[in-house]
Short mmCIF file of C-alpha atoms and ligand atoms in Angstrom, two decimals:
data_model
loop_
_atom_site.label_atom_id
_atom_site.label_comp_id
_atom_site.label_asym_id
_atom_site.label_seq_id
_atom_site.Cartn_x
_atom_site.Cartn_y
_atom_site.Cartn_z
CA UNK A 1 -52.81 29.01 60.06
CA UNK A 2 -49.76 30.77 59.65
CA UNK A 3 -45.96 29.97 60.02
CA UNK A 4 -44.16 31.41 63.04
CA UNK A 5 -41.86 34.50 62.66
CA UNK A 6 -38.83 32.20 63.56
CA UNK A 7 -39.72 29.77 60.80
CA UNK A 8 -40.21 32.66 58.35
CA UNK A 9 -36.83 34.23 59.40
CA UNK A 10 -35.24 30.74 58.94
CA UNK A 11 -36.61 30.50 55.43
CA UNK A 12 -35.62 33.94 54.58
CA UNK A 13 -31.85 33.53 55.47
CA UNK A 14 -31.71 30.18 53.49
CA UNK A 15 -33.68 31.55 50.33
CA UNK A 16 -30.51 32.99 48.64
CA UNK A 17 -28.80 29.66 48.73
CA UNK A 18 -31.89 27.87 47.31
CA UNK A 19 -31.64 30.44 44.54
CA UNK A 20 -28.15 29.51 44.03
CA UNK A 21 -28.82 25.84 43.51
CA UNK A 22 -31.36 26.89 40.98
CA UNK A 23 -28.90 28.97 39.03
CA UNK A 24 -26.43 26.14 38.79
CA UNK A 25 -28.90 23.85 37.15
CA UNK A 26 -30.60 26.52 34.89
CA UNK A 27 -27.04 27.48 33.77
CA UNK A 28 -26.05 23.95 33.03
CA UNK A 29 -28.65 23.16 30.35
CA UNK A 30 -27.36 25.63 27.97
CA UNK A 31 -23.69 25.97 29.35
CA UNK A 32 -20.53 25.33 27.22
CA UNK A 33 -19.50 22.80 29.88
CA UNK A 34 -22.31 20.53 28.96
CA UNK A 35 -21.48 17.50 26.67
CA UNK A 36 -22.82 13.92 26.33
CA UNK A 37 -20.08 12.76 28.94
CA UNK A 38 -21.11 15.41 31.58
CA UNK A 39 -24.82 14.52 31.03
CA UNK A 40 -23.93 10.86 31.75
CA UNK A 41 -21.91 11.85 34.66
CA UNK A 42 -24.45 14.04 36.45
CA UNK A 43 -27.13 11.28 35.80
CA UNK A 44 -25.07 8.76 37.34
CA UNK A 45 -24.21 10.90 40.31
CA UNK A 46 -27.98 11.72 40.77
CA UNK A 47 -28.59 7.91 40.81
CA UNK A 48 -26.22 7.64 43.67
CA UNK A 49 -28.15 10.28 45.69
CA UNK A 50 -31.45 8.51 44.96
CA UNK A 51 -30.14 5.04 45.41
CA UNK A 52 -27.79 5.47 48.25
CA UNK A 53 -29.03 8.44 50.17
CA UNK A 54 -26.39 9.56 52.85
CA UNK A 55 -24.56 6.23 51.85
CA UNK A 56 -24.69 5.05 55.39
CA UNK A 57 -26.15 1.57 54.74
CA UNK A 58 -25.87 -1.27 57.24
CA UNK A 59 -26.33 -3.65 54.42
CA UNK A 60 -23.70 -5.52 52.41
CA UNK A 61 -23.85 -2.93 49.48
CA UNK A 62 -24.40 0.89 49.76
CA UNK A 63 -27.88 2.10 49.34
CA UNK A 64 -31.26 2.20 50.98
CA UNK A 65 -32.59 -1.06 49.46
CA UNK A 66 -29.66 -2.99 50.98
CA UNK A 67 -30.19 -1.14 54.17
CA UNK A 68 -33.71 -1.93 54.36
CA UNK A 69 -33.07 -5.51 53.95
CA UNK A 70 -31.13 -5.54 57.41
CA UNK A 71 -33.61 -3.22 59.07
CA UNK A 72 -36.58 -5.30 57.99
CA UNK A 73 -35.01 -8.47 59.56
CA UNK A 74 -34.88 -6.52 62.76
CA UNK A 75 -38.11 -4.62 62.67
CA UNK A 76 -40.70 -7.10 61.17
CA UNK A 77 -40.65 -9.41 64.48
CA UNK A 78 -41.44 -6.24 66.63
CA UNK A 79 -44.29 -4.97 64.51
CA UNK A 80 -47.12 -3.94 66.60
CA UNK A 81 -45.29 -5.10 69.77
CA UNK A 82 -42.95 -2.25 70.40
CA UNK A 83 -42.45 -1.03 66.83
CA UNK A 84 -45.45 1.54 65.60
CA UNK A 85 -46.71 0.24 62.27
CA UNK A 86 -46.49 3.73 60.98
CA UNK A 87 -42.83 4.04 61.50
CA UNK A 88 -42.27 0.94 59.15
CA UNK A 89 -44.83 2.43 56.74
CA UNK A 90 -42.78 5.49 56.57
CA UNK A 91 -39.48 3.73 56.10
CA UNK A 92 -41.01 1.37 53.34
CA UNK A 93 -42.44 4.48 51.62
CA UNK A 94 -39.23 6.48 51.77
CA UNK A 95 -37.18 3.55 50.35
CA UNK A 96 -39.88 2.98 47.56
CA UNK A 97 -40.05 6.55 46.53
CA UNK A 98 -36.36 7.10 46.32
CA UNK A 99 -35.90 3.88 44.49
CA UNK A 100 -38.51 5.15 42.03
CA UNK A 101 -36.40 8.24 41.50
CA UNK A 102 -33.35 6.10 40.96
CA UNK A 103 -34.91 4.25 38.28
CA UNK A 104 -36.21 7.25 36.44
CA UNK A 105 -32.67 8.56 36.12
CA UNK A 106 -31.12 5.45 35.43
CA UNK A 107 -33.35 4.57 32.74
CA UNK A 108 -32.36 7.79 31.09
CA UNK A 109 -28.77 6.98 31.57
CA UNK A 110 -29.33 3.62 29.89
CA UNK A 111 -31.08 5.22 26.79
CA UNK A 112 -27.95 7.26 26.25
CA UNK A 113 -25.46 4.54 25.69
CA UNK A 114 -23.68 3.60 22.51
CA UNK A 115 -23.38 0.03 21.63
CA UNK A 116 -20.78 -1.74 23.76
CA UNK A 117 -21.02 0.73 26.64
CA UNK A 118 -22.03 -0.79 30.04
CA UNK A 119 -25.37 -0.26 31.60
CA UNK A 120 -25.71 1.54 34.89
CA UNK A 121 -25.04 -0.80 37.96
CA UNK A 122 -26.57 0.57 40.99
CA UNK A 123 -24.20 -1.27 43.23
CA UNK A 124 -21.32 0.21 41.53
CA UNK A 125 -22.34 3.82 41.98
CA UNK A 126 -20.04 6.05 43.89
CA UNK A 127 -20.26 9.46 45.55
CA UNK A 128 -18.10 12.42 44.50
CA UNK A 129 -16.06 14.43 46.99
CA UNK A 130 -18.45 17.26 47.48
CA UNK A 131 -21.41 14.81 47.86
CA UNK A 132 -19.35 12.89 50.58
CA UNK A 133 -18.70 16.24 52.42
CA UNK A 134 -22.35 17.06 52.64
CA UNK A 135 -23.51 13.59 53.43
CA UNK A 136 -20.93 13.06 56.04
CA UNK A 137 -21.67 16.23 57.55
CA UNK A 138 -25.31 15.47 57.78
CA UNK A 139 -24.41 12.01 59.33
CA UNK A 140 -22.26 13.62 62.00
CA UNK A 141 -24.78 16.41 62.87
CA UNK A 142 -27.52 13.78 63.10
CA UNK A 143 -25.34 11.80 65.69
CA UNK A 144 -24.04 14.65 67.55
CA UNK A 145 -27.19 16.71 67.78
CA UNK A 146 -30.10 14.42 68.07
CA UNK A 147 -32.60 17.24 68.72
CA UNK A 148 -31.81 19.49 65.80
CA UNK A 149 -29.65 17.26 63.41
CA UNK A 150 -32.46 15.54 61.75
CA UNK A 151 -34.46 18.76 61.37
CA UNK A 152 -31.47 20.53 59.67
CA UNK A 153 -31.18 17.59 57.12
CA UNK A 154 -35.11 17.56 56.59
CA UNK A 155 -35.09 21.29 55.95
CA UNK A 156 -32.31 21.26 53.49
CA UNK A 157 -33.12 17.93 51.88
CA UNK A 158 -34.04 18.48 48.28
CA UNK A 159 -32.92 22.02 48.32
CA UNK A 160 -36.33 23.41 47.85
CA UNK A 161 -36.49 21.06 44.97
CA UNK A 162 -34.84 23.46 42.74
CA UNK A 163 -32.98 20.71 40.71
CA UNK A 164 -36.28 19.11 39.84
CA UNK A 165 -38.13 22.40 39.13
CA UNK A 166 -35.42 23.54 36.92
CA UNK A 167 -35.25 20.17 35.25
CA UNK A 168 -38.98 20.17 34.73
CA UNK A 169 -38.64 23.24 32.55
CA UNK A 170 -37.21 21.05 29.89
CA UNK A 171 -40.28 19.15 29.40
CA UNK A 172 -41.79 19.20 25.97
CA UNK A 173 -38.32 19.54 24.30
CA UNK A 174 -37.21 16.76 21.95
CA UNK A 175 -34.78 13.93 22.76
CA UNK A 176 -32.86 13.73 25.93
CA UNK A 177 -33.77 17.12 27.38
CA UNK A 178 -37.58 16.11 27.12
CA UNK A 179 -36.72 12.75 28.92
CA UNK A 180 -34.98 14.79 31.79
CA UNK A 181 -37.96 17.26 31.94
CA UNK A 182 -40.45 14.44 32.48
CA UNK A 183 -38.37 12.53 35.16
CA UNK A 184 -37.67 15.82 36.89
CA UNK A 185 -41.33 16.68 37.04
CA UNK A 186 -42.24 13.32 38.37
CA UNK A 187 -39.66 13.59 41.04
CA UNK A 188 -40.67 17.21 41.77
CA UNK A 189 -44.38 15.97 42.25
CA UNK A 190 -43.13 13.47 44.80
CA UNK A 191 -40.67 15.58 46.66
CA UNK A 192 -42.42 18.99 46.95
CA UNK A 193 -45.02 18.03 49.60
CA UNK A 194 -42.29 15.89 51.47
CA UNK A 195 -40.05 18.85 51.53
CA UNK A 196 -42.60 21.19 52.57
CA UNK A 197 -43.50 18.86 55.69
CA UNK A 198 -39.96 18.89 56.53
CA UNK A 199 -39.94 22.81 56.64
CA UNK A 200 -43.19 23.38 58.15
CA UNK A 201 -42.82 20.58 60.77
CA UNK A 202 -40.33 22.58 62.58
CA UNK A 203 -42.94 24.88 64.03
CA UNK A 204 -44.37 21.85 66.05
CA UNK A 205 -41.17 21.13 67.80
CA UNK A 206 -41.36 24.02 70.34
CA UNK A 207 -37.79 25.33 69.84
CA UNK A 208 -36.20 27.94 72.05
CA UNK A 209 -34.43 31.02 70.45
CA UNK A 210 -31.16 29.32 71.14
CA UNK A 211 -32.36 26.42 69.11
CA UNK A 212 -33.52 28.44 66.19
CA UNK A 213 -30.19 30.24 66.04
CA UNK A 214 -28.25 26.96 65.89
CA UNK A 215 -30.71 25.59 63.40
CA UNK A 216 -30.08 28.48 61.20
CA UNK A 217 -26.28 27.80 61.45
CA UNK A 218 -26.89 24.15 60.63
CA UNK A 219 -29.21 24.76 57.62
CA UNK A 220 -26.98 27.56 56.10
CA UNK A 221 -23.87 25.28 56.51
CA UNK A 222 -25.79 22.42 54.80
CA UNK A 223 -27.03 24.52 51.90
CA UNK A 224 -23.61 25.96 51.31
CA UNK A 225 -22.30 22.30 51.05
CA UNK A 226 -25.20 21.65 48.73
CA UNK A 227 -23.95 24.46 46.30
CA UNK A 228 -20.68 22.93 45.95
CA UNK A 229 -22.14 19.44 45.71
CA UNK A 230 -24.47 20.55 42.93
CA UNK A 231 -21.83 22.60 40.92
CA UNK A 232 -19.32 19.65 40.89
CA UNK A 233 -22.21 17.11 39.97
CA UNK A 234 -22.84 19.16 36.80
CA UNK A 235 -19.29 19.78 35.76
CA UNK A 236 -18.97 23.41 37.31
CA UNK A 237 -21.29 25.40 35.10
CA UNK A 238 -20.70 28.39 37.46
CA UNK A 239 -17.27 29.94 38.00
CA UNK A 240 -15.48 30.05 41.19
CA UNK A 241 -16.17 33.79 41.43
CA UNK A 242 -19.90 33.39 41.01
CA UNK A 243 -19.90 30.39 43.52
CA UNK A 244 -18.19 32.73 45.92
CA UNK A 245 -20.67 35.53 45.29
CA UNK A 246 -23.54 33.18 45.85
CA UNK A 247 -22.12 31.74 49.19
CA UNK A 248 -21.79 35.40 50.23
CA UNK A 249 -25.49 36.03 49.68
CA UNK A 250 -25.08 38.08 46.49
CA UNK A 251 -28.10 36.80 44.71
CA UNK A 252 -31.78 37.38 44.44
CA UNK A 253 -33.55 34.99 46.92
CA UNK A 254 -35.80 32.32 45.69
CA UNK A 255 -39.52 33.28 46.11
CA UNK A 256 -40.66 30.85 48.74
CA UNK A 257 -44.35 30.00 48.49
CA UNK A 258 -45.69 31.00 51.95
CA UNK A 259 -49.17 30.38 50.90
CA UNK A 260 -48.40 26.83 49.87
CA UNK A 261 -46.48 26.09 53.04
CA UNK A 262 -49.26 27.33 55.09
CA UNK A 263 -51.73 24.96 53.37
CA UNK A 264 -49.30 22.15 54.05
CA UNK A 265 -49.25 23.24 57.65
CA UNK A 266 -53.08 23.13 58.03
CA UNK A 267 -52.98 19.67 56.26
CA UNK A 268 -50.45 18.27 58.77
CA UNK A 269 -52.37 19.66 61.80
CA UNK A 270 -55.70 18.14 60.30
CA UNK A 271 -54.10 14.79 59.87
CA UNK A 272 -52.54 14.89 63.40
CA UNK A 273 -56.13 15.69 64.79
CA UNK A 274 -57.70 12.82 63.11
FE1 LIG B 301 -35.37 11.47 45.52
#
């Protein structure tokens, strides 16, 4: 079972931007911009991403857990009537998994505190401007383009898991770096399959050439916004010049694992056929 030529092309045009995100994270670990304060800041910001998602909660506070509270009230009475049980399963699983990621990073943050410093408080987390730009664009595209909007978000979500794969390389080091490495490995193990399903699933949508072209523009736009979001999250380890080069595609693309993607494709078709 192989990926379509259109999907291969979509992956190939996006691969340089995935490499850009990886370079930001890899550079940060040994960068002179890295301090205890910037470590606390990126962890806190990552907690926002895991806890709040796109920040479009219907609940009283930001975040997917608060949003779930509202959604469950609406959904539970409709279960097995006009609500598919698998749709509820998917929602619960998504919130559970993201919440687990939140706890992994929040726990590291709390271990870094000096006496007297306040612990992390989920409901007081806030996004940063570049994260707002990315999330609000995703929310808009999902609303204005119901056919391709969510596919663009699914394709770009996690950014080929480069933050987690680069973070996982710290595993085995002493102290904070080792903790970050272990947390990133756990998140990577959760997210990799999820991300691959988001990518290979596009082939089942029966898209026309014009849809593929539009999806290419939407995904490139979101991955460019991700580059700015990550560089700001990690206190700008890459210079403005290097970021411009990456955005212009002057970077060795990431090596996409096509064999693994094809095995995910087979797996999802086998599950659908059951
Ligand atoms: Fe996550």
